[in-house]
Amino acid sequence: MTASAYAAEFSGSQTCVECHQQQYSDWQGSHHDMSMGEATSDIVLANFTDQQFDYQGEVSRFFMKGKEYWVNIKGPDGKFNDYKISYTFGYEPLQQYMVEFANGAIQLIPFAWDSRTKEQGGQRWFYLYPEMDPYDEFFWTNKGQNWNYMCADCHSTNVQKNYNDADNSFDSSWSEINVACEACHGPASEHIKWTKDQTQLLAQYGFKRDLTPKVGAWEFKQGKKILQPSKIKPSAQLATCGQCHSRRSQLTDSNNKAHSHIDNFYDKYILSNIEPNLYYPDGQIYDEVFVLGSFKQSKMHMAGVVCSDCHNPHSNKLTTPIESICFQCHIPSEYSAAKHSQHQQGSEAAQCVSCHMPKTTYMEVDPRADHSFKVPRPDLSITMGTPNVCSQCHSDKSATWAADAVAKQFPHSTIRQQPSYAKAFYQAATNNPNSDELLTKIALNPLQPTIIRASAFSRMDNFPSQQSYNAIESAVNDTDPQIRLSAIAGSEGFEFVDRWRLMAALLTDKAYAVRTEAASALVPYWGNMTPSQQQRLEPALTEYLQIQKYNADRGFAWLNSGNVYLAKRQFDKAEQAYKQAIVVEPTLASSYINLADLYRQLGKEQASIAVLKQGIINQPKAAALRYSAGLAYYRQQQLSQAIDYFKQATEVEPNDPQNWMVLGLAQEKVNPVEMMKSLTKAYDVSRDPQRLYTLCQFKIKYRDPSTHACLAQLSTLVPPQVIKQLTGG
């Protein structure tokens, strides 16, 4: 990597010191200042003095060569090799270390230094990602641990990724190695000009961003327990902080001047919704989501609170002690421990954050606070299994006990009386066919936070109906780009004619993310389009392909490009894109599956099978590759080979019912008894009545002795007419 000369507009934090000494002093030693650094003695915290770490019988070693830091760990070849540590990453409560390879790729090693004190259990090496094999995405030399793609944009200033797909290399650069002044304020050259000639009438003193708080004053109003906002104005602060403190995907970097203005977050990023793999149904954090998605659920966000109302943006510390931070707006007499929480005054349990900002520990030692500021709902824990802070502290008590205690303390709570979006999201996750009604109510409720409404719209894809269609029709005209984006996802269950009617206008949406996602959603229907529709799609589709070009260091980007070319029947381009996906990320199973499917469409069955076999070697953990190989042999009526690959799929992913189902269907002509066992397993792991229906069908067909028992079990799950239809009764 080259720490290149500053880009024309970037001036460096040293130019800020003379006029902003207090802010600079606050920033020094902060998480932003220490976000990344060159591996030198003044920043490396770990002990590299011939240290050994034994993990499951494999010994790694940390040592010095002169002033250089080195590690001896297992590489992608399965052998232990020496690697030089080039950079540090963060500093508390843990510090990570990175190796730079010859092609410019910077990778995070799987070991981290616990920088807490010994009394806290720290000052030790520990293994971050156990059970990682060289074909896992997050093995340390693979794409999941690549700094250039995964980390750079948030840990350094003015990062240019500069990926070259011709030789799969990086020439990444930055203005400053850490998160410095211009990472948040933007390029300072115009501001510096203004300081030398303040007669110039420059907006925001020469900066593009207004980072001041949204609310100019907070006022007491009679009858209110919380101060109310006044003098509300637009601010880019939340979007600026959120570009890094969020779970999002990146569309472009600072090279793209058309998307450098952070006021529109969706010109550069797509924020993740409240999705099942990231959040619990009630919006509590599950995976690492980095604050913004949680905060946007909160009443404080809806009232106009921004980060600097609680945090010093330069030191990253709270503006006042934790015991009093909430009392800036919440009237202390109304929220005292005796009146509100019933916990002992002055205790940790009495602090507001203990109940309203529960922490989840990630990376073994890093507790992160939930910024949705939710009211504890142990009643939801009973019905949905969501966590609640009451039971986390009172671990000897049940959720029912906690729910009763909360109800007793707050008998007139309006929170429990209101319909909860958690119910809608939980029901949708179970594929309840009536979910469209609940989702629509949440999606169209203007009192719900925008991110919750968006998450309801995005879940409508599995429940197409006239009701959900009408809701999505209103969403495409919403003023918030997150709602419009989610309308695209929610419309997936509809036919092309309906989707085009809903989304055509979004192809010229002012938000880069919206128009390109609309293009991505519509291009699979290219063959159904009229020439005028295709022409209307092309500009946004071209931009969508530019996003894939920016992300060309990842296999998914080449897959996306290949899918576009496939839809347009440009088979040569599709083939090359899928092949490049394999080159860039050889462990990505879907690359082989898509290429194999392309060969199948072209009548090249042997080439298709060869690609799948190559994929199985490079990604042995993907049952989908074996499943696809089984289908390929099944189409050729080579049942023995098909059954063998289907069996392999069940061994790799035994809890996938589809693997057992296709195995059973393939076994019918060879061994009906084994077929019954496989179909039984398909039902056992899914508990899906449709799979039990199929099993009963075959039991009837082969006059199996347990047919009556199968029908009896099915009759408890389906209407009587289904049984009559099945039995011919």
XYZ file of C-alpha atoms in Angstrom:
729
model
C 0.000 0.000 0.000
C 1.153 3.526 -0.664
C 0.456 6.363 1.761
C 0.109 8.562 -1.284
C 0.281 12.320 -1.583
C -2.921 13.968 -0.489
C -5.667 14.246 -3.045
C -6.155 17.826 -4.237
C -8.989 18.629 -1.838
C -7.539 16.867 1.220
C -5.120 18.895 3.321
C -4.323 16.662 6.298
C -5.166 17.016 9.980
C -1.994 18.964 10.734
C -3.519 21.947 8.960
C -6.335 21.923 11.543
C -4.238 22.032 14.713
C -3.471 25.745 14.905
C -7.119 26.844 14.981
C -8.728 23.765 16.557
C -6.348 22.838 19.355
C -8.994 21.576 21.795
C -10.673 19.379 19.190
C -7.309 18.024 18.080
C -6.314 17.320 21.671
C -9.598 15.486 22.277
C -9.077 13.427 19.137
C -5.566 12.283 20.029
C -5.661 8.800 21.557
C -9.339 8.329 20.638
C -10.737 5.270 18.875
C -10.723 7.289 15.648
C -7.086 8.284 16.088
C -6.125 4.690 16.892
C -8.330 3.071 14.253
C -5.307 2.018 12.224
C -1.570 2.550 12.310
C 1.734 1.289 11.017
C 3.133 -1.512 13.154
C 5.693 0.409 15.212
C 6.630 0.249 18.879
C 4.605 3.352 19.782
C 1.318 1.780 18.695
C 1.676 -2.042 18.929
C 0.239 -3.189 22.260
C 0.778 -6.942 22.011
C 3.658 -8.978 23.329
C 5.719 -10.199 20.359
C 8.672 -11.376 22.437
C 8.812 -15.023 21.311
C 5.272 -15.734 22.396
C 3.575 -19.038 21.555
C -0.135 -19.740 21.337
C -1.457 -23.297 21.289
C -4.871 -23.618 19.669
C -6.223 -27.168 19.384
C -2.708 -28.591 19.235
C -1.473 -26.139 16.599
C 1.158 -23.719 17.867
C 1.484 -20.230 16.393
C 4.344 -17.925 17.307
C 4.703 -14.146 17.659
C 8.230 -12.769 17.453
C 10.473 -9.849 16.478
C 13.005 -9.434 13.690
C 14.885 -6.340 14.723
C 12.182 -3.665 15.026
C 9.719 -5.622 12.871
C 6.789 -7.654 14.174
C 6.256 -11.147 12.779
C 3.896 -14.069 13.201
C 4.249 -17.740 12.308
C 0.767 -19.130 11.564
C -0.984 -21.541 9.244
C -1.435 -20.173 5.745
C -3.836 -21.107 2.931
C -1.534 -23.963 1.913
C -2.128 -25.616 5.295
C 1.494 -25.055 6.316
C 2.944 -22.748 8.955
C 4.723 -19.747 7.468
C 6.279 -16.498 8.695
C 4.357 -13.316 7.919
C 5.383 -9.736 8.644
C 2.865 -7.580 10.521
C 2.479 -4.299 8.625
C -0.423 -2.552 10.363
C -2.381 -2.386 13.613
C -6.151 -2.210 13.814
C -7.863 -0.534 16.776
C -6.497 -0.602 20.300
C -9.110 -1.365 22.982
C -10.506 -3.624 24.281
C -8.570 -5.552 21.651
C -6.019 -4.820 18.966
C -5.804 -6.685 15.678
C -2.882 -7.027 13.280
C -2.602 -7.116 9.508
C -0.298 -8.637 6.918
C 0.256 -7.041 3.504
C 0.734 -9.471 0.610
C 2.628 -8.949 -2.629
C -0.570 -8.219 -4.588
C -1.467 -5.355 -2.215
C -4.136 -7.325 -0.352
C -4.075 -6.570 3.379
C -5.399 -9.355 5.581
C -6.266 -9.525 9.280
C -4.658 -12.429 11.114
C -7.022 -14.593 13.211
C -5.315 -13.734 16.506
C -5.930 -10.577 18.524
C -4.386 -9.020 21.601
C -6.686 -8.550 24.575
C -5.615 -5.056 25.648
C -7.630 -4.986 28.851
C -5.766 -5.124 32.145
C -4.736 -8.419 33.686
C -7.332 -7.867 36.392
C -9.992 -7.736 33.666
C -8.653 -10.922 32.085
C -6.589 -9.156 29.431
C -2.941 -8.860 28.366
C -3.108 -12.088 26.379
C -3.306 -13.411 22.845
C -6.573 -15.063 21.867
C -8.035 -16.714 18.795
C -10.831 -14.674 17.197
C -12.366 -17.033 14.644
C -12.210 -20.692 15.708
C -12.997 -23.617 13.404
C -11.857 -21.807 10.260
C -10.564 -23.818 7.315
C -8.820 -22.390 4.218
C -12.084 -22.661 2.253
C -14.127 -20.650 4.788
C -14.934 -17.080 3.756
C -13.502 -15.778 7.029
C -10.265 -17.768 6.976
C -7.672 -15.079 7.496
C -6.310 -14.986 3.938
C -9.751 -15.020 2.303
C -12.068 -12.179 1.312
C -13.946 -12.082 4.609
C -10.768 -10.826 6.330
C -9.579 -8.518 3.560
C -8.946 -4.947 4.762
C -9.184 -3.371 1.297
C -12.837 -4.379 0.936
C -14.097 -5.052 4.451
C -12.447 -2.382 6.608
C -10.633 0.363 4.727
C -13.473 2.803 4.157
C -14.100 3.150 7.891
C -10.629 2.910 9.409
C -8.702 5.396 7.263
C -9.284 8.760 5.593
C -9.995 9.238 1.870
C -9.341 5.616 0.965
C -8.984 4.738 -2.694
C -9.290 0.959 -3.099
C -7.734 0.878 -6.592
C -8.387 -2.761 -7.395
C -7.014 -4.099 -10.685
C -9.025 -7.079 -11.936
C -6.502 -7.791 -14.688
C -4.052 -9.257 -12.174
C -6.252 -9.447 -9.039
C -4.183 -6.837 -7.201
C -4.642 -3.687 -5.119
C -2.841 -0.353 -5.133
C -4.919 1.067 -2.283
C -4.081 4.489 -0.882
C -5.234 6.967 1.743
C -4.811 10.576 2.736
C -4.279 9.627 6.385
C -3.885 6.158 7.818
C -6.465 6.647 10.575
C -9.854 8.343 10.950
C -8.724 11.964 10.942
C -10.504 15.329 10.690
C -11.393 15.144 7.000
C -12.865 11.643 7.315
C -15.866 13.322 8.959
C -15.715 16.975 7.884
C -14.747 16.280 4.288
C -11.922 17.835 2.234
C -10.649 20.998 3.931
C -9.005 22.944 1.106
C -11.952 25.322 0.613
C -12.235 25.822 4.366
C -8.558 26.742 4.537
C -9.082 29.280 1.758
C -11.939 30.764 3.767
C -9.771 31.104 6.880
C -7.363 33.240 4.849
C -10.110 35.375 3.340
C -13.290 35.360 5.440
C -14.949 37.882 3.153
C -15.790 34.930 0.915
C -19.405 33.880 1.377
C -18.886 30.139 1.580
C -21.612 27.870 2.957
C -20.530 25.919 6.055
C -17.253 27.896 6.055
C -16.029 26.037 2.995
C -17.221 22.537 3.976
C -19.967 20.641 2.196
C -21.319 19.151 5.420
C -23.203 20.717 8.278
C -22.317 18.495 11.228
C -24.000 20.564 13.923
C -26.882 18.962 15.887
C -30.363 18.915 14.366
C -32.012 20.455 17.399
C -31.001 23.989 18.304
C -32.597 23.869 21.756
C -34.438 21.482 24.046
C -37.298 23.012 26.031
C -39.358 22.045 29.042
C -43.099 21.913 28.343
C -45.722 21.612 31.027
C -47.002 18.055 31.432
C -44.033 16.487 29.632
C -41.464 14.296 31.374
C -38.901 14.796 28.625
C -37.571 18.023 27.127
C -39.027 18.751 23.707
C -37.061 19.792 20.588
C -37.282 23.253 19.098
C -35.443 24.958 16.247
C -35.016 21.714 14.282
C -32.921 21.986 11.120
C -31.319 19.588 8.642
C -27.944 18.111 9.586
C -25.562 15.710 7.901
C -24.223 14.482 11.242
C -26.124 11.219 11.510
C -25.364 10.255 7.911
C -21.702 11.139 8.406
C -21.329 9.065 11.565
C -23.548 6.379 10.070
C -21.371 5.829 7.014
C -19.094 3.822 9.328
C -21.207 3.126 12.401
C -23.673 0.956 10.496
C -24.169 -2.397 8.853
C -24.289 -1.422 5.203
C -23.000 -2.235 1.747
C -20.790 0.183 -0.154
C -21.513 1.243 -3.727
C -18.542 3.474 -4.541
C -15.625 5.304 -2.936
C -14.290 8.847 -2.706
C -12.966 8.663 -6.274
C -16.535 9.046 -7.462
C -17.104 12.769 -7.066
C -20.742 12.436 -8.090
C -21.369 10.553 -4.839
C -19.056 12.346 -2.411
C -21.755 14.434 -0.683
C -22.817 12.481 2.389
C -26.138 14.296 2.798
C -27.668 11.514 0.731
C -26.425 8.350 2.440
C -27.981 6.270 -0.352
C -25.728 7.754 -3.000
C -22.858 5.755 -1.535
C -24.294 3.057 0.745
C -27.278 0.787 1.369
C -28.211 0.464 5.039
C -29.281 -3.008 6.161
C -32.862 -3.322 7.351
C -34.000 -5.096 10.522
C -33.257 -8.508 9.034
C -33.468 -11.887 10.820
C -29.745 -12.600 10.492
C -28.871 -9.247 12.094
C -31.629 -8.460 14.599
C -34.172 -10.230 16.753
C -37.818 -9.771 15.677
C -38.243 -6.915 18.173
C -35.237 -5.070 16.716
C -32.710 -5.893 19.431
C -29.196 -6.437 18.099
C -28.171 -9.995 17.273
C -25.164 -9.714 14.981
C -22.737 -6.778 14.810
C -24.740 -3.906 13.324
C -22.639 -0.934 14.488
C -25.334 1.370 15.930
C -27.131 3.249 13.105
C -29.741 0.584 12.346
C -30.513 0.322 16.049
C -30.581 4.059 16.681
C -32.941 4.707 13.780
C -35.519 2.546 15.573
C -35.464 4.794 18.642
C -37.826 7.513 19.805
C -34.793 9.716 20.361
C -33.882 9.553 16.687
C -37.465 10.443 15.776
C -37.280 13.418 18.170
C -34.131 14.771 16.502
C -31.363 13.480 18.784
C -28.010 12.919 17.053
C -24.714 11.401 18.166
C -23.130 14.589 19.543
C -26.059 15.129 21.911
C -24.493 12.358 23.998
C -20.953 11.850 22.646
C -18.041 14.196 22.156
C -17.417 13.590 18.435
C -13.673 14.190 18.756
C -12.845 12.130 21.853
C -15.739 9.656 21.280
C -16.438 9.853 25.028
C -19.756 10.736 26.668
C -20.303 14.461 27.148
C -21.261 13.924 30.813
C -20.890 11.021 33.273
C -22.985 7.970 32.458
C -25.119 8.422 35.577
C -26.374 11.788 34.344
C -26.227 11.585 30.542
C -29.915 10.732 30.193
C -30.971 13.482 32.615
C -29.966 16.078 30.045
C -33.464 15.623 28.604
C -35.314 13.237 30.924
C -36.566 15.089 34.028
C -34.598 13.523 36.926
C -37.485 13.632 39.382
C -39.645 11.595 37.002
C -36.983 8.963 36.295
C -35.379 8.461 39.698
C -34.565 4.896 40.682
C -37.218 4.936 43.419
C -39.955 6.124 41.057
C -38.983 4.439 37.814
C -36.757 1.370 38.009
C -37.221 0.270 41.624
C -33.524 -0.582 41.783
C -31.221 0.695 44.503
C -30.235 4.324 43.924
C -26.594 4.596 42.843
C -26.296 0.947 41.835
C -25.381 -0.195 38.338
C -28.859 -1.680 37.984
C -30.374 1.761 38.601
C -28.555 3.294 35.626
C -30.783 3.965 32.628
C -28.394 2.186 30.265
C -28.561 -1.059 32.253
C -32.181 -1.607 31.215
C -32.470 0.451 28.031
C -29.055 -0.172 26.402
C -28.225 -3.833 27.090
C -24.818 -4.946 25.848
C -23.912 -7.865 23.632
C -20.294 -9.013 23.576
C -18.668 -9.526 20.184
C -15.137 -10.635 19.334
C -15.033 -12.312 22.777
C -14.136 -9.175 24.753
C -15.964 -6.239 23.137
C -19.376 -5.404 24.675
C -21.542 -3.228 22.388
C -24.564 -1.308 23.653
C -27.907 -1.521 21.854
C -28.794 2.016 20.747
C -32.480 1.404 20.076
C -33.252 2.383 23.702
C -36.070 -0.108 23.952
C -38.399 -0.653 26.875
C -37.729 -4.166 28.252
C -40.342 -6.621 26.951
C -40.040 -9.955 28.778
C -43.584 -10.694 27.566
C -42.140 -10.972 24.038
C -39.474 -13.329 25.338
C -42.239 -15.729 26.357
C -43.821 -15.841 22.896
C -40.827 -15.251 20.602
C -37.709 -16.185 22.535
C -36.237 -12.694 22.270
C -33.749 -11.707 24.986
C -34.692 -9.300 27.777
C -32.486 -7.485 30.237
C -34.581 -8.497 33.249
C -33.797 -12.180 32.790
C -30.169 -11.440 31.920
C -29.623 -9.939 35.378
C -32.131 -12.062 37.283
C -30.867 -15.251 35.708
C -32.506 -17.390 38.374
C -35.954 -16.096 37.389
C -38.107 -16.954 34.366
C -39.299 -14.626 31.625
C -42.826 -15.060 33.005
C -41.648 -13.757 36.375
C -40.002 -10.794 34.638
C -43.107 -10.023 32.561
C -45.268 -10.042 35.678
C -42.799 -7.781 37.501
C -42.764 -5.245 34.661
C -46.571 -5.300 34.399
C -46.861 -4.691 38.126
C -44.379 -1.802 38.060
C -45.946 -0.178 34.983
C -49.636 -1.205 34.994
C -50.679 1.602 32.661
C -47.916 1.150 30.098
C -49.037 2.038 26.587
C -46.071 0.138 25.118
C -47.565 -3.285 25.839
C -50.997 -2.188 24.623
C -49.783 -1.125 21.185
C -49.439 -3.644 18.324
C -45.790 -4.693 18.170
C -43.920 -4.944 14.898
C -42.112 -7.847 16.568
C -45.231 -9.957 16.096
C -45.386 -9.102 12.396
C -41.704 -9.867 11.857
C -41.844 -13.066 13.905
C -44.923 -14.281 12.052
C -43.349 -13.496 8.679
C -40.253 -15.502 9.663
C -42.477 -18.552 10.174
C -44.022 -18.012 6.692
C -47.493 -17.513 8.118
C -49.661 -16.957 5.009
C -51.590 -14.181 6.768
C -48.467 -12.106 7.346
C -49.299 -9.594 4.611
C -52.005 -8.004 6.745
C -49.778 -7.391 9.775
C -46.834 -6.284 7.653
C -49.022 -3.828 5.766
C -50.262 -2.252 8.986
C -46.704 -1.724 10.185
C -45.439 -0.528 6.792
C -48.153 2.094 6.348
C -48.072 3.415 9.917
C -46.355 6.850 9.846
C -45.804 6.674 13.615
C -43.416 3.767 13.183
C -39.697 4.507 12.644
C -38.713 4.589 8.984
C -36.354 1.626 9.310
C -39.151 -0.477 10.829
C -41.551 0.471 8.033
C -38.853 -0.325 5.478
C -38.218 -3.696 7.105
C -41.935 -4.491 6.895
C -42.020 -3.613 3.186
C -38.971 -5.761 2.437
C -40.633 -8.796 4.071
C -43.623 -8.629 1.722
C -41.759 -10.559 -0.978
C -43.062 -13.865 0.399
C -46.652 -12.650 0.736
C -47.832 -11.137 -2.560
C -51.450 -9.994 -2.390
C -53.594 -7.083 -3.467
C -53.096 -5.601 -0.020
C -49.311 -5.768 -0.168
C -49.345 -4.538 -3.782
C -51.269 -1.423 -2.767
C -48.860 -0.828 0.114
C -45.787 -1.152 -2.139
C -47.410 1.131 -4.686
C -47.483 3.860 -2.038
C -43.931 3.072 -0.912
C -42.311 3.769 -4.277
C -43.395 7.395 -3.889
C -42.163 7.759 -0.311
C -39.749 10.594 0.425
C -37.307 8.298 2.244
C -34.942 6.285 -0.007
C -34.838 3.401 2.485
C -38.589 2.934 2.032
C -38.266 3.047 -1.745
C -35.422 0.523 -1.648
C -37.459 -1.819 0.515
C -40.399 -1.550 -1.859
C -38.149 -3.029 -4.544
C -37.318 -6.011 -2.345
C -40.922 -6.430 -1.221
C -42.228 -6.577 -4.793
C -40.246 -9.711 -5.666
C -43.256 -11.993 -5.321
C -45.167 -10.281 -8.140
C -45.090 -10.992 -11.861
C -43.077 -8.859 -14.276
C -46.025 -6.757 -15.470
C -46.816 -5.726 -11.921
C -43.192 -5.172 -10.944
C -42.569 -2.994 -13.974
C -45.648 -0.939 -13.187
C -44.411 -0.485 -9.627
C -40.745 0.168 -10.286
C -40.312 1.789 -13.683
C -40.320 5.270 -12.162
C -37.544 4.270 -9.749
C -35.138 3.760 -12.667
C -34.609 7.528 -12.626
C -34.756 7.930 -8.844
C -32.543 10.687 -7.428
C -30.842 8.182 -5.086
C -28.070 6.155 -6.727
C -28.859 3.092 -4.604
C -32.551 3.125 -5.484
C -32.280 3.388 -9.250
C -29.509 0.785 -9.462
C -31.378 -1.680 -7.219
C -34.462 -1.180 -9.381
C -32.378 -2.020 -12.443
C -31.032 -5.127 -10.734
C -34.544 -6.273 -9.853
C -35.937 -5.740 -13.354
C -33.125 -6.999 -15.598
C -33.993 -10.719 -15.103
C -37.162 -9.967 -17.120
C -35.169 -8.551 -20.046
C -36.605 -11.113 -22.456
C -40.144 -10.056 -21.539
C -39.509 -6.370 -22.162
C -40.398 -4.275 -25.167
C -37.533 -2.398 -26.873
C -38.705 0.845 -25.257
C -38.671 -0.763 -21.815
C -35.169 -2.105 -22.405
C -34.043 1.344 -23.493
C -35.546 2.853 -20.355
C -33.714 0.330 -18.190
C -30.260 0.769 -19.738
C -28.993 3.962 -17.991
C -29.645 2.647 -14.473
C -28.363 -0.787 -15.491
C -25.112 0.779 -16.675
C -24.754 2.408 -13.258
C -25.484 -0.936 -11.596
C -22.638 -2.521 -13.544
C -20.385 0.341 -12.403
C -21.094 -0.680 -8.806
C -20.054 -4.236 -9.647
C -16.897 -2.861 -11.232
C -16.100 -0.995 -8.017
C -16.618 -4.236 -6.052
C -14.746 -6.350 -8.590
C -12.462 -7.654 -5.842
C -15.382 -9.770 -4.636
C -16.889 -12.786 -6.371
C -20.472 -11.618 -5.819
C -19.869 -8.570 -8.030
C -18.827 -10.751 -10.970
C -21.805 -12.994 -10.292
C -24.105 -9.973 -10.436
C -22.537 -8.864 -13.708
C -22.793 -12.364 -15.122
C -26.466 -12.510 -14.230
C -27.070 -9.263 -16.118
C -25.327 -10.616 -19.212
C -27.203 -13.901 -18.915
C -30.542 -12.083 -18.787
C -29.549 -10.192 -21.934
C -28.473 -13.495 -23.527
C -24.891 -12.292 -23.886
C -23.599 -15.750 -23.090
C -19.902 -15.142 -23.765
C -19.835 -12.181 -21.376
C -21.786 -14.135 -18.775
C -19.331 -17.034 -19.014
C -16.335 -14.731 -18.601
C -17.922 -12.987 -15.606
C -18.665 -16.281 -13.839
C -15.141 -17.511 -14.542
C -13.698 -14.295 -13.124
C -15.821 -14.751 -10.001
C -14.065 -18.089 -9.494
C -10.645 -16.508 -10.017
C -11.347 -13.685 -7.573
C -13.021 -15.809 -4.905
C -12.503 -19.535 -5.540
C -14.392 -20.570 -2.381
C -17.690 -18.931 -3.473
C -19.960 -21.863 -4.327
C -22.585 -19.909 -6.277
C -19.981 -18.975 -8.920
C -19.611 -22.619 -9.924
C -23.367 -23.222 -9.744
C -24.160 -20.270 -12.031
C -21.471 -21.202 -14.537
C -22.598 -24.825 -14.518
C -26.194 -23.737 -15.085
C -25.095 -21.564 -18.012
C -23.331 -24.554 -19.576
C -26.467 -26.645 -19.013
C -28.562 -24.056 -20.867
C -26.058 -24.175 -23.712
C -26.270 -27.971 -23.843
C -22.758 -28.488 -22.452
C -23.648 -31.051 -19.785
C -20.134 -32.452 -19.371
C -18.661 -28.974 -18.949
C -21.380 -28.271 -16.402
C -20.481 -31.342 -14.333
C -16.759 -30.574 -14.577
C -17.317 -27.082 -13.158
C -19.344 -28.466 -10.258
C -16.645 -31.011 -9.450
C -14.074 -28.213 -9.453
C -16.312 -26.282 -7.064
C -16.602 -29.249 -4.694
C -12.812 -29.412 -4.453
C -12.472 -25.683 -3.747
C -15.494 -25.443 -1.435
C -16.176 -28.835 0.174
C -18.561 -27.311 2.745
C -21.191 -26.297 0.171
C -23.928 -28.917 -0.110
C -25.457 -26.899 -2.967
C -22.598 -27.943 -5.257
C -23.230 -31.629 -4.579
C -26.965 -31.062 -4.919
C -26.432 -29.434 -8.332
C -24.100 -32.235 -9.428
C -26.771 -34.741 -8.412
C -29.337 -32.923 -10.530
C -26.953 -32.885 -13.479
C -26.497 -36.669 -13.324
C -30.219 -37.184 -12.685
C -31.065 -35.288 -15.872
C -28.808 -37.736 -17.712
C -30.575 -40.665 -16.004
C -27.350 -41.707 -14.311
C -29.138 -42.558 -11.064
C -26.225 -44.144 -9.257
C -24.070 -41.032 -9.566
C -27.050 -38.766 -8.832
C -27.907 -40.630 -5.626
C -24.276 -40.567 -4.538
C -24.076 -36.766 -4.844
C -27.478 -36.274 -3.187
C -26.258 -38.405 -0.273
C -23.156 -36.245 -0.029
C -25.386 -33.165 0.131
C -27.302 -34.616 3.089
C -24.018 -35.393 4.839
C -22.710 -31.848 4.386
C -26.002 -30.138 5.313
C -28.156 -32.713 7.118
C -30.692 -30.122 8.270
C -31.678 -28.997 4.786
C -34.961 -30.804 3.986
C -34.601 -30.267 0.246
C -31.441 -32.391 0.204
C -33.359 -35.297 1.767
C -36.344 -34.739 -0.523
C -34.410 -34.956 -3.798
C -32.452 -37.916 -2.475
C -35.705 -39.713 -1.754
C -37.187 -38.946 -5.159
C -34.017 -40.193 -6.869
C -34.070 -43.395 -4.811
C -37.620 -44.339 -5.822
C -36.637 -46.319 -8.913
C -33.745 -48.004 -7.118
C -34.873 -48.647 -3.557
C -38.362 -47.537 -2.396
C -37.563 -48.508 1.203
C -34.618 -46.095 1.300
C -36.798 -43.532 -0.439
C -39.278 -43.685 2.476
C -36.470 -43.149 4.963
C -35.200 -40.103 3.096
C -38.653 -38.554 2.724
C -39.297 -39.175 6.420
C -36.079 -37.363 7.210
C -37.137 -34.466 4.965
C -40.239 -34.037 7.096
C -38.444 -34.575 10.391
C -35.975 -31.727 9.795
C -38.563 -29.323 8.339
C -41.872 -30.180 10.045
C -43.416 -28.918 6.816
C -46.882 -30.455 6.191
C -46.234 -30.386 2.438
C -43.310 -32.778 2.884
C -45.427 -35.042 5.088
C -48.089 -34.960 2.358
C -45.500 -36.187 -0.170
C -44.399 -38.956 2.177
C -47.986 -40.139 2.637
C -48.473 -40.085 -1.135
C -45.665 -42.565 -1.635
C -46.756 -44.711 1.297
C -50.167 -45.049 -0.390
C -48.523 -45.778 -3.738
C -46.359 -48.581 -2.347
C -48.981 -49.857 0.157
C -46.658 -49.217 3.059
C -47.854 -50.744 6.376
C -47.477 -47.383 8.149
C -49.716 -45.506 5.702
C -52.568 -45.158 8.209
C -50.245 -43.659 10.829
C -48.875 -41.193 8.267
C -52.387 -40.053 7.288
C -53.400 -39.751 10.929
C -50.445 -37.475 11.593
C -51.139 -35.428 8.454
C -54.818 -35.014 9.414
C -53.762 -33.007 12.476
C -51.966 -30.499 10.257
C -54.180 -29.985 7.188
C -57.901 -29.498 6.458
C -60.054 -32.667 6.003
C -60.500 -32.025 2.261
C -56.736 -32.419 1.778
C -56.894 -35.927 3.245
C -59.893 -36.748 1.050
C -58.059 -35.531 -2.022
C -55.008 -37.617 -1.110
C -56.921 -40.830 -0.410
C -59.514 -40.377 -3.123
C -62.191 -40.547 -0.422
